[in-house]
mmCIF file of C-alpha atoms in Angstrom:
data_model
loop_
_atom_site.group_PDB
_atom_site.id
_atom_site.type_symbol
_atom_site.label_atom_id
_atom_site.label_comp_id
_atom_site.label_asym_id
_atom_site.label_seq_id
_atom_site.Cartn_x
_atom_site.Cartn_y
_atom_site.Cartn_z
ATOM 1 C CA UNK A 282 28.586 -74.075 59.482
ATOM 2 C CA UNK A 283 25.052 -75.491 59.396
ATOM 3 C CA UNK A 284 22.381 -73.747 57.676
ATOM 4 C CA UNK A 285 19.400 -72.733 59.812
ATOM 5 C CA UNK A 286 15.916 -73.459 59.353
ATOM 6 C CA UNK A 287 14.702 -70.391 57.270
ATOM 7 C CA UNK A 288 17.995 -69.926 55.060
ATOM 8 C CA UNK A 289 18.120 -70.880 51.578
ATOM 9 C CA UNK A 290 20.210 -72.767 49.326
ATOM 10 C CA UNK A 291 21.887 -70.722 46.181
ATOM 11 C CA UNK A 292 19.641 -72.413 43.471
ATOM 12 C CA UNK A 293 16.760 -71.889 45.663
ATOM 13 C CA UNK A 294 17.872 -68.154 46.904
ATOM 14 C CA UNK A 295 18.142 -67.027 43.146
ATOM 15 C CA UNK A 296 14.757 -68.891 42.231
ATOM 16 C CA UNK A 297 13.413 -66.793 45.048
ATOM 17 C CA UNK A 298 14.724 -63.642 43.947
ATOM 18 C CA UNK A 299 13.598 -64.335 40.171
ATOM 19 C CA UNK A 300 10.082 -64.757 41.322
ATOM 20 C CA UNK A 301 10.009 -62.129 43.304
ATOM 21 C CA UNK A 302 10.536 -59.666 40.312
ATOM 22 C CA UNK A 303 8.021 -57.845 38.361
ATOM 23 C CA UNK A 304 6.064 -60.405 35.312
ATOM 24 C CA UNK A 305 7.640 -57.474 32.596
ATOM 25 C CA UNK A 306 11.051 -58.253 34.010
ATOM 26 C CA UNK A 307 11.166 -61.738 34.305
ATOM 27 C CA UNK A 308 9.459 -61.669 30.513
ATOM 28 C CA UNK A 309 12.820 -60.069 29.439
ATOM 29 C CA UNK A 310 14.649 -62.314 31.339
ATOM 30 C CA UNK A 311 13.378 -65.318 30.015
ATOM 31 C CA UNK A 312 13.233 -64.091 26.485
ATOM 32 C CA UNK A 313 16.905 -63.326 26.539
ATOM 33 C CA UNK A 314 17.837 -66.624 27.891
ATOM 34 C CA UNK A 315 16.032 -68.041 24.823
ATOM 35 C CA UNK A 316 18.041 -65.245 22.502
ATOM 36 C CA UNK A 317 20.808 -66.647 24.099
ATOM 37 C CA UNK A 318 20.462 -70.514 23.794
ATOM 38 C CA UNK A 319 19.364 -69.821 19.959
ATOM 39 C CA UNK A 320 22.323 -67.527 19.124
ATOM 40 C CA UNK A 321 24.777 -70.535 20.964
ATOM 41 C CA UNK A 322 22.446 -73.192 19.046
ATOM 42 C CA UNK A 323 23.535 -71.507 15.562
ATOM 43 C CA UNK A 324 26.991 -70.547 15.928
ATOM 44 C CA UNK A 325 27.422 -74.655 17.332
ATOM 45 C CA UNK A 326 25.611 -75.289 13.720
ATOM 46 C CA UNK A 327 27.788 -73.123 11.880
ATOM 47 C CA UNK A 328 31.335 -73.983 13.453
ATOM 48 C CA UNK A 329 30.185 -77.494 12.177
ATOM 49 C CA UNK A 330 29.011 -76.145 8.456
ATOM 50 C CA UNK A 331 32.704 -74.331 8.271
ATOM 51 C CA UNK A 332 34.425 -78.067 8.852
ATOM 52 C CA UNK A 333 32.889 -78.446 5.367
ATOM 53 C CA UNK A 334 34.882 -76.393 2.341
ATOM 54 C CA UNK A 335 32.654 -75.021 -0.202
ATOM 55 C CA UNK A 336 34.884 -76.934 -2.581
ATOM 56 C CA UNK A 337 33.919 -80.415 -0.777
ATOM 57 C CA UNK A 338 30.149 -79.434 -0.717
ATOM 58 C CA UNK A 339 30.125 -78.935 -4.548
ATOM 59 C CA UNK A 340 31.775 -82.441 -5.270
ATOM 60 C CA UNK A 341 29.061 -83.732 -3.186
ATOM 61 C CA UNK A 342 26.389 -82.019 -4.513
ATOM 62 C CA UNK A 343 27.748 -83.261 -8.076
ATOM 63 C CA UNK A 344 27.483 -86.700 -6.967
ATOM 64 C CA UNK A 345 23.672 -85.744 -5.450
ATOM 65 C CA UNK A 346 22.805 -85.191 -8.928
ATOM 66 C CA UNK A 347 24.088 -87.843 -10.421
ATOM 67 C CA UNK A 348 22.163 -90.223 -7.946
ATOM 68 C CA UNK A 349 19.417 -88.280 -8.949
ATOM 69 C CA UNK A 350 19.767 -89.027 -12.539
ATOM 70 C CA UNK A 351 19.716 -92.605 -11.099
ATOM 71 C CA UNK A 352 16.685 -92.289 -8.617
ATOM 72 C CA UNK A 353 14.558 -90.673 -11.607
ATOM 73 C CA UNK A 354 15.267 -94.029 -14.016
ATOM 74 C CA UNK A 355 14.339 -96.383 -11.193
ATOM 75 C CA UNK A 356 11.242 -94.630 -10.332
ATOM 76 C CA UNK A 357 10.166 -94.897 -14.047
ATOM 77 C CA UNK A 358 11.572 -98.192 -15.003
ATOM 78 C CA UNK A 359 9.498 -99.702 -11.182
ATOM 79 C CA UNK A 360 6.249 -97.210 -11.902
ATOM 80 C CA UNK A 361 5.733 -98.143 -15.794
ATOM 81 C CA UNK A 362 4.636 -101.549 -17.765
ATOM 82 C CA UNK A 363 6.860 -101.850 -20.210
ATOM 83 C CA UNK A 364 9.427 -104.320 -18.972
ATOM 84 C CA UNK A 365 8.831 -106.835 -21.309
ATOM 85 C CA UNK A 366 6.461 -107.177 -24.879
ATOM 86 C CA UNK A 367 4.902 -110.188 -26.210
ATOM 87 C CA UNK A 368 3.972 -110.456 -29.776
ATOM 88 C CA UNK A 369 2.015 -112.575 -31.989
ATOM 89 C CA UNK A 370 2.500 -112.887 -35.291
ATOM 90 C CA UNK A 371 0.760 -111.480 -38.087
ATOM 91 C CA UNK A 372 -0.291 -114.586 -40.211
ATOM 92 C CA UNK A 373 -3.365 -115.119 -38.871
ATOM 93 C CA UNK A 374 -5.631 -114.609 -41.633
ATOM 94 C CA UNK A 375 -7.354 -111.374 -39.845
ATOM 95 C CA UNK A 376 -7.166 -107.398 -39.858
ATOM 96 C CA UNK A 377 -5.960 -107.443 -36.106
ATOM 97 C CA UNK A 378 -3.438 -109.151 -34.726
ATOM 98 C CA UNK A 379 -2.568 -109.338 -30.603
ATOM 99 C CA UNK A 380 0.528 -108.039 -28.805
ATOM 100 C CA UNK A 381 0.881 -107.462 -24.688
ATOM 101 C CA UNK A 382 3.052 -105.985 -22.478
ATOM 102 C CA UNK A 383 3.953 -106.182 -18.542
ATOM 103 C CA UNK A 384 5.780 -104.965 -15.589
ATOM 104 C CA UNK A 385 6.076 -105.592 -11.855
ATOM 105 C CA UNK A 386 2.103 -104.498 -11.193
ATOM 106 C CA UNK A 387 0.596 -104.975 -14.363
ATOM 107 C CA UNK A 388 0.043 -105.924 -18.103
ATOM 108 C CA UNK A 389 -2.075 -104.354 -21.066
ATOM 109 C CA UNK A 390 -3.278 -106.851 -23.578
ATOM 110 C CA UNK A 391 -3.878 -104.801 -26.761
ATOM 111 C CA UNK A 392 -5.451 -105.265 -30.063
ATOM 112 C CA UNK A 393 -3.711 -104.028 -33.227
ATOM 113 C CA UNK A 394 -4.986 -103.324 -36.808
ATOM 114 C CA UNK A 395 -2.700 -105.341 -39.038
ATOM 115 C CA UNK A 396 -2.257 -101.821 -41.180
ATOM 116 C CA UNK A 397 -0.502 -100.119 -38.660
ATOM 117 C CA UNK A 398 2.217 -102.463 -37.934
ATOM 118 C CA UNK A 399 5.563 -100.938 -39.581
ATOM 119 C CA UNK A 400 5.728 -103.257 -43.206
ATOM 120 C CA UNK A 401 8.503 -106.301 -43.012
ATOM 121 C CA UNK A 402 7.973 -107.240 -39.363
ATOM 122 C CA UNK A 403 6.410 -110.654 -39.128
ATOM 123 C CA UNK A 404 5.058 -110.413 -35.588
ATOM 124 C CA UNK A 405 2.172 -108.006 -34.427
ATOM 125 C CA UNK A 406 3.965 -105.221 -32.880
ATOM 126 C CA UNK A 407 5.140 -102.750 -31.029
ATOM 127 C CA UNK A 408 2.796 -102.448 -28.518
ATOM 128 C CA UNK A 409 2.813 -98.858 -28.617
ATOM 129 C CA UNK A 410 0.824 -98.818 -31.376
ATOM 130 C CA UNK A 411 -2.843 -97.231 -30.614
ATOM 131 C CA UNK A 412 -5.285 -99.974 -30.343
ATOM 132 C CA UNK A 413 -7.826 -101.426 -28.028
ATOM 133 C CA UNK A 414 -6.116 -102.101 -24.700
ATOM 134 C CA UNK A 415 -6.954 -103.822 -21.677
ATOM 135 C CA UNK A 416 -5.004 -103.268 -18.572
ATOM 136 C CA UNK A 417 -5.586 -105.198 -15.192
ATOM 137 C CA UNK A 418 -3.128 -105.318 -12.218
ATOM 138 C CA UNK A 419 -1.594 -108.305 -10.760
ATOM 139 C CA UNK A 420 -3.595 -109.935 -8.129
ATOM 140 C CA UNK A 421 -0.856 -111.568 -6.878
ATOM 141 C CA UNK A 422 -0.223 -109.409 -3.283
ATOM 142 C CA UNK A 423 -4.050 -109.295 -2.792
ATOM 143 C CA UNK A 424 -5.693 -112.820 -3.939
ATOM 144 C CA UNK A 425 -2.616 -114.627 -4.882
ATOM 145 C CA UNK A 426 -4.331 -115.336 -8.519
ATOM 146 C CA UNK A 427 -1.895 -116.092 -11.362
ATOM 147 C CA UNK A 428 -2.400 -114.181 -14.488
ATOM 148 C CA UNK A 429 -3.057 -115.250 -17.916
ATOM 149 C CA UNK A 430 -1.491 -114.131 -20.879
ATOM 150 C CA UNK A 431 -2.239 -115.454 -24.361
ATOM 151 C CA UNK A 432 -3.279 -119.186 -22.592
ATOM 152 C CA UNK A 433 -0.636 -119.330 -20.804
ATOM 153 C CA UNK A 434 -0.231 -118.465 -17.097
ATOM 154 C CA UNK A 435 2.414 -116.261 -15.093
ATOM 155 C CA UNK A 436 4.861 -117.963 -11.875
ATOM 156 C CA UNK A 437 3.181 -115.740 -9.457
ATOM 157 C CA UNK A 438 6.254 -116.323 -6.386
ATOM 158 C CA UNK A 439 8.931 -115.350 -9.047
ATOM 159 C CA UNK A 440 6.774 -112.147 -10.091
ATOM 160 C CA UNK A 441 6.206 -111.299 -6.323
ATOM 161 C CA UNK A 442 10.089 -111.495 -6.079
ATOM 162 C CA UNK A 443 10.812 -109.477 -8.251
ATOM 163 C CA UNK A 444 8.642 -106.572 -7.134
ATOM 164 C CA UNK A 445 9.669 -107.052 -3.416
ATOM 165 C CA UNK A 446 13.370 -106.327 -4.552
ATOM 166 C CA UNK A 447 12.752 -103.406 -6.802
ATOM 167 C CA UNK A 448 10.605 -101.971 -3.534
ATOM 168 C CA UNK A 449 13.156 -102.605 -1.231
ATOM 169 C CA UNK A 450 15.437 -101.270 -3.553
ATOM 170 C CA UNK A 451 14.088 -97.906 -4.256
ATOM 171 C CA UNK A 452 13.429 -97.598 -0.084
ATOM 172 C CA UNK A 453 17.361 -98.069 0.025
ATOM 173 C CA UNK A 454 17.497 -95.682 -2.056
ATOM 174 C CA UNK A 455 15.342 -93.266 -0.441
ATOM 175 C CA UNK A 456 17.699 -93.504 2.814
ATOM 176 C CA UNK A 457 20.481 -92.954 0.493
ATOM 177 C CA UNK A 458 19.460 -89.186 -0.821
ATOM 178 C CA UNK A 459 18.297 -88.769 3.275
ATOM 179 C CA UNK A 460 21.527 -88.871 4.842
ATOM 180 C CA UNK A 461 22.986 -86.948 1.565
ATOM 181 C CA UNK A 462 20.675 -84.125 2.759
ATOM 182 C CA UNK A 463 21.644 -84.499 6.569
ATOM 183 C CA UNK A 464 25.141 -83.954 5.613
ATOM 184 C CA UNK A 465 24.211 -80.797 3.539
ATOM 185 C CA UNK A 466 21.836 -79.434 5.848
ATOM 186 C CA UNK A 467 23.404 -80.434 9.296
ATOM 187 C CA UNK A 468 27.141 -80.877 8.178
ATOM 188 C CA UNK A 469 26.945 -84.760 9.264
ATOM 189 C CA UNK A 470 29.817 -85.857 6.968
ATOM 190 C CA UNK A 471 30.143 -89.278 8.665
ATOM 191 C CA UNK A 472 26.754 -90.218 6.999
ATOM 192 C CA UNK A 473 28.347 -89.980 3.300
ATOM 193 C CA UNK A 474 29.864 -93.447 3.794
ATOM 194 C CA UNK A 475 25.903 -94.808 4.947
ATOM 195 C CA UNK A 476 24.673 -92.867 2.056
ATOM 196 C CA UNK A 477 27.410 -94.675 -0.140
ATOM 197 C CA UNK A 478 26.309 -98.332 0.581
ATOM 198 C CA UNK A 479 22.553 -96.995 0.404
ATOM 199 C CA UNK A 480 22.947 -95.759 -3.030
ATOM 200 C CA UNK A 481 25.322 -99.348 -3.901
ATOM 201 C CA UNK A 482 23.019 -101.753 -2.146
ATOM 202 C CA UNK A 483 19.899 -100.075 -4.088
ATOM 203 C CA UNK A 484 21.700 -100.029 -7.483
ATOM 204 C CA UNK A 485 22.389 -103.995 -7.183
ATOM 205 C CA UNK A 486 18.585 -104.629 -6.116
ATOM 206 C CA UNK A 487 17.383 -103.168 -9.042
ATOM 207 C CA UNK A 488 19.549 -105.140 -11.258
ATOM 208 C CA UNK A 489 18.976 -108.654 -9.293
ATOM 209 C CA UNK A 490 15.426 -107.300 -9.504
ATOM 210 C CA UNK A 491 15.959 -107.087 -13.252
ATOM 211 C CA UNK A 492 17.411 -110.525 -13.555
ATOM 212 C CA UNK A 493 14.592 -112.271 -11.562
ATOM 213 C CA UNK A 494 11.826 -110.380 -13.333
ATOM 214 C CA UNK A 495 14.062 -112.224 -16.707
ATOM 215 C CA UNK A 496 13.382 -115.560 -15.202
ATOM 216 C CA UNK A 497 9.681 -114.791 -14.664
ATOM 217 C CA UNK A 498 9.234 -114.125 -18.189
ATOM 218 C CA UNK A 499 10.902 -117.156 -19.301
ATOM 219 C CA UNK A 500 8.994 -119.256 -16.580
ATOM 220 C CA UNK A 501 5.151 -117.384 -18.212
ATOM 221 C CA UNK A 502 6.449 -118.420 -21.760
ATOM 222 C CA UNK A 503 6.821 -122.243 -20.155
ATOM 223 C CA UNK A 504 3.459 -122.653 -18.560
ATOM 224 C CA UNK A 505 1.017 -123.046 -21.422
ATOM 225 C CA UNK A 506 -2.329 -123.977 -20.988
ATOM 226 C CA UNK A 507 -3.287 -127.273 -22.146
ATOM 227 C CA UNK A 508 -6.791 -126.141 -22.651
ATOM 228 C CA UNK A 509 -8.671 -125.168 -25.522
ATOM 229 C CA UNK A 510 -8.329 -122.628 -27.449
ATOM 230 C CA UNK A 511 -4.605 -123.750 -28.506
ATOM 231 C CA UNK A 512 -2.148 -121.185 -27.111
ATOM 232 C CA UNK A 513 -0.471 -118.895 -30.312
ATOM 233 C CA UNK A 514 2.946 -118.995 -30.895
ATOM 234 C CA UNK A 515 4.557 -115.813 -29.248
ATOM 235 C CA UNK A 516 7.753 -113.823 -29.294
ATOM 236 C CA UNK A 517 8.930 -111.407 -26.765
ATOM 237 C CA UNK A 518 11.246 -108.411 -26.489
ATOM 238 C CA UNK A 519 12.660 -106.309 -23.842
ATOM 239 C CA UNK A 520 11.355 -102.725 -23.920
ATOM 240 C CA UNK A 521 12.262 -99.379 -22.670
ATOM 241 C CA UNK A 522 10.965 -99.644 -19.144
ATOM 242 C CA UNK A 523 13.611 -102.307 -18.163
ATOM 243 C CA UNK A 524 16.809 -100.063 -19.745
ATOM 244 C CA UNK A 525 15.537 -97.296 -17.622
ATOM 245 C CA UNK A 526 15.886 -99.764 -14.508
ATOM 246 C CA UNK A 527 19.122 -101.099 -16.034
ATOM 247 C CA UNK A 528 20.134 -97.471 -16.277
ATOM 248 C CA UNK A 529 19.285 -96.812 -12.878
ATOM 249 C CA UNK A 530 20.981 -99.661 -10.993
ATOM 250 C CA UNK A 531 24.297 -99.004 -12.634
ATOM 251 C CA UNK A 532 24.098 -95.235 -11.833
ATOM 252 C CA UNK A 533 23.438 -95.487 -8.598
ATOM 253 C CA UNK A 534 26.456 -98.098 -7.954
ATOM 254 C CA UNK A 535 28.595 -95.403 -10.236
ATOM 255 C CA UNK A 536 27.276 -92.451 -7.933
ATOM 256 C CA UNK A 537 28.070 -95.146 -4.746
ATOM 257 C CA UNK A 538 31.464 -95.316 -5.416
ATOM 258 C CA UNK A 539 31.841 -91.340 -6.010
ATOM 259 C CA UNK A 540 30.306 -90.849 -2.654
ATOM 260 C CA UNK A 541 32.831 -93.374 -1.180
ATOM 261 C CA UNK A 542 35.836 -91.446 -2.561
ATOM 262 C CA UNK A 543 34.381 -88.322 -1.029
ATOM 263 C CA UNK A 544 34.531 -89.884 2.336
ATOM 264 C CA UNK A 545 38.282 -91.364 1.848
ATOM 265 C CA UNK A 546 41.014 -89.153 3.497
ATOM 266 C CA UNK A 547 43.090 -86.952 0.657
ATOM 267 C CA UNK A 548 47.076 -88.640 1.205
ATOM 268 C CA UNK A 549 45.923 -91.738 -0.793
ATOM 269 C CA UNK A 550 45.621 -89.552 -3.502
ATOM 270 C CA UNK A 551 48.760 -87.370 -3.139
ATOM 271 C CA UNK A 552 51.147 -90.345 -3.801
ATOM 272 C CA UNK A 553 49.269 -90.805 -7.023
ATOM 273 C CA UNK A 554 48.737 -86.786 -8.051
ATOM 274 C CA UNK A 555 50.856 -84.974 -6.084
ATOM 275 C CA UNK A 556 49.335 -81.788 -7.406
ATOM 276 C CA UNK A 557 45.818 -82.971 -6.454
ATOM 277 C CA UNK A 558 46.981 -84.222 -2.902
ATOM 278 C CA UNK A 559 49.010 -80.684 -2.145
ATOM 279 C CA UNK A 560 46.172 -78.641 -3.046
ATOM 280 C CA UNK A 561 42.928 -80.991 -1.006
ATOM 281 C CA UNK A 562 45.576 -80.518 1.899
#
């Protein structure tokens, strides 16, 4: 049967008839439509948090905080200067002697009183020491200038290197602990194997970061400055700021592969502990 000119469809008959209610009753319509959608929105959000056993959610949390143990080295070993110390040595016939250190953004020449270097050590050091210090930043991501060190001058594309990897390192990272908290928050479990390669890919960053930084110190030790004054003779020494980044990179590959067990299915484990497999069944 055809419809005639001044009939209405269904969706347009009850749009009609909703409009043609009072404004307090279609307020308390609308509102509990949105009661409605919000109470369906969170029991959707917490049929997905049940897939999750509180048991699971504490081994991943455990494995959060060791990643965090991780994240908290790299962000002091990348944000400090003590990567690397050079020394002088003490013979030089004055009160002071010279020491420096250096990281990824910047190096503190200092000036030490010959009295407050610990007795037996031959070079002027550590640079820890209080003295007069002079710290400047790199200027090799803003005028492309090589620093000089004790006469001799720094491989500015090795140095840039090495900082672009420990940045790109610690952004991995950063998506790492972000899906971590999408799978606590939102229950997505599937990103615990993206958050496992995050935390693995920024772990060995940090340590190629580590080895290239090694081969800029070698190459500033190299370069010395044929003009006058002569350039001292110098010794170096790793310091604490490049452990903590060593530190870092292999506890973040260590917390990698826990979060990569936690996504692997329990029977691989029940042929070797039946016990363990029977019970995560």
């Amino acid at each position: 049967m055809g419809r005639g000119v001044g009939e209405r469809s269904p969706p347009q008959l009850c749009l009609f008839r909703t409009w043609a209610l009072s404004p307090a009753t279609r307020m308390m319509m609308w509102s509990n439509f949105f009661m409605h959608e919000e109470d369906r929105r969170r029991r959707a959000h917490g049929a997905r948090k049940a897939r999750m056993t509180p048991e699971h959610e504490g081994k991943i949390k455990l494995a959060l905080l060791l990643t965090s143990v991780g994240a908290t080295l790299a962000v002091l070993a990348v944000g400090t200067e003590f990567w690397v110390e050079l020394h002088t040595y003490r013979d030089n016939g004055s009160a002071v002697c010279d020491a420096a250190h250096l990281g990824l953004w910047k190096m503190c020449t200092k000036r030490l009183w010959q009295a407050d270097v610990p007795a037996g050590r031959d070079t002027c050091g550590p640079a820890e020491l209080p003295g007069e210090a002079n710290c400047t930043y790199f200027k090799f991501f803003t005028t492309g200038e090589d620093a000089h060190i004790f006469q001799r001058t720094t491989k500015k594309e090795v140095n840039m290197a090495a900082a672009v990897i420990a940045v790109l390192g610690m952004a991995v990272m950063a998506l790492g602990c972000l899906c971590v908290i999408m799978v606590l928050s939102k229950g997505a479990e599937f990103l615990l194997r993206v958050a496992a390669i995050c935390f693995g890919l920024s772990g060995l960053l940090l340590l190629v970061s580590l080895e290239v930084f090694r081969h800029s110190v070698q190459a500033l030790l190299q370069r010395v400055s044929p003009e006058p004054p002569p350039s001292p003779a110098l010794t170096y020494e790793y310091s604490w700021s490049l452990g903590c980044g060593v530190g870092a990179g292999l506890v973040l590959i260590l917390g990698s592969g826990f979060f990569f067990l936690l996504t692997l299915p329990p029977w691989p484990w029940g042929s070797l502990c039946p016990k363990w497999g029977h019970r995560a069944t």
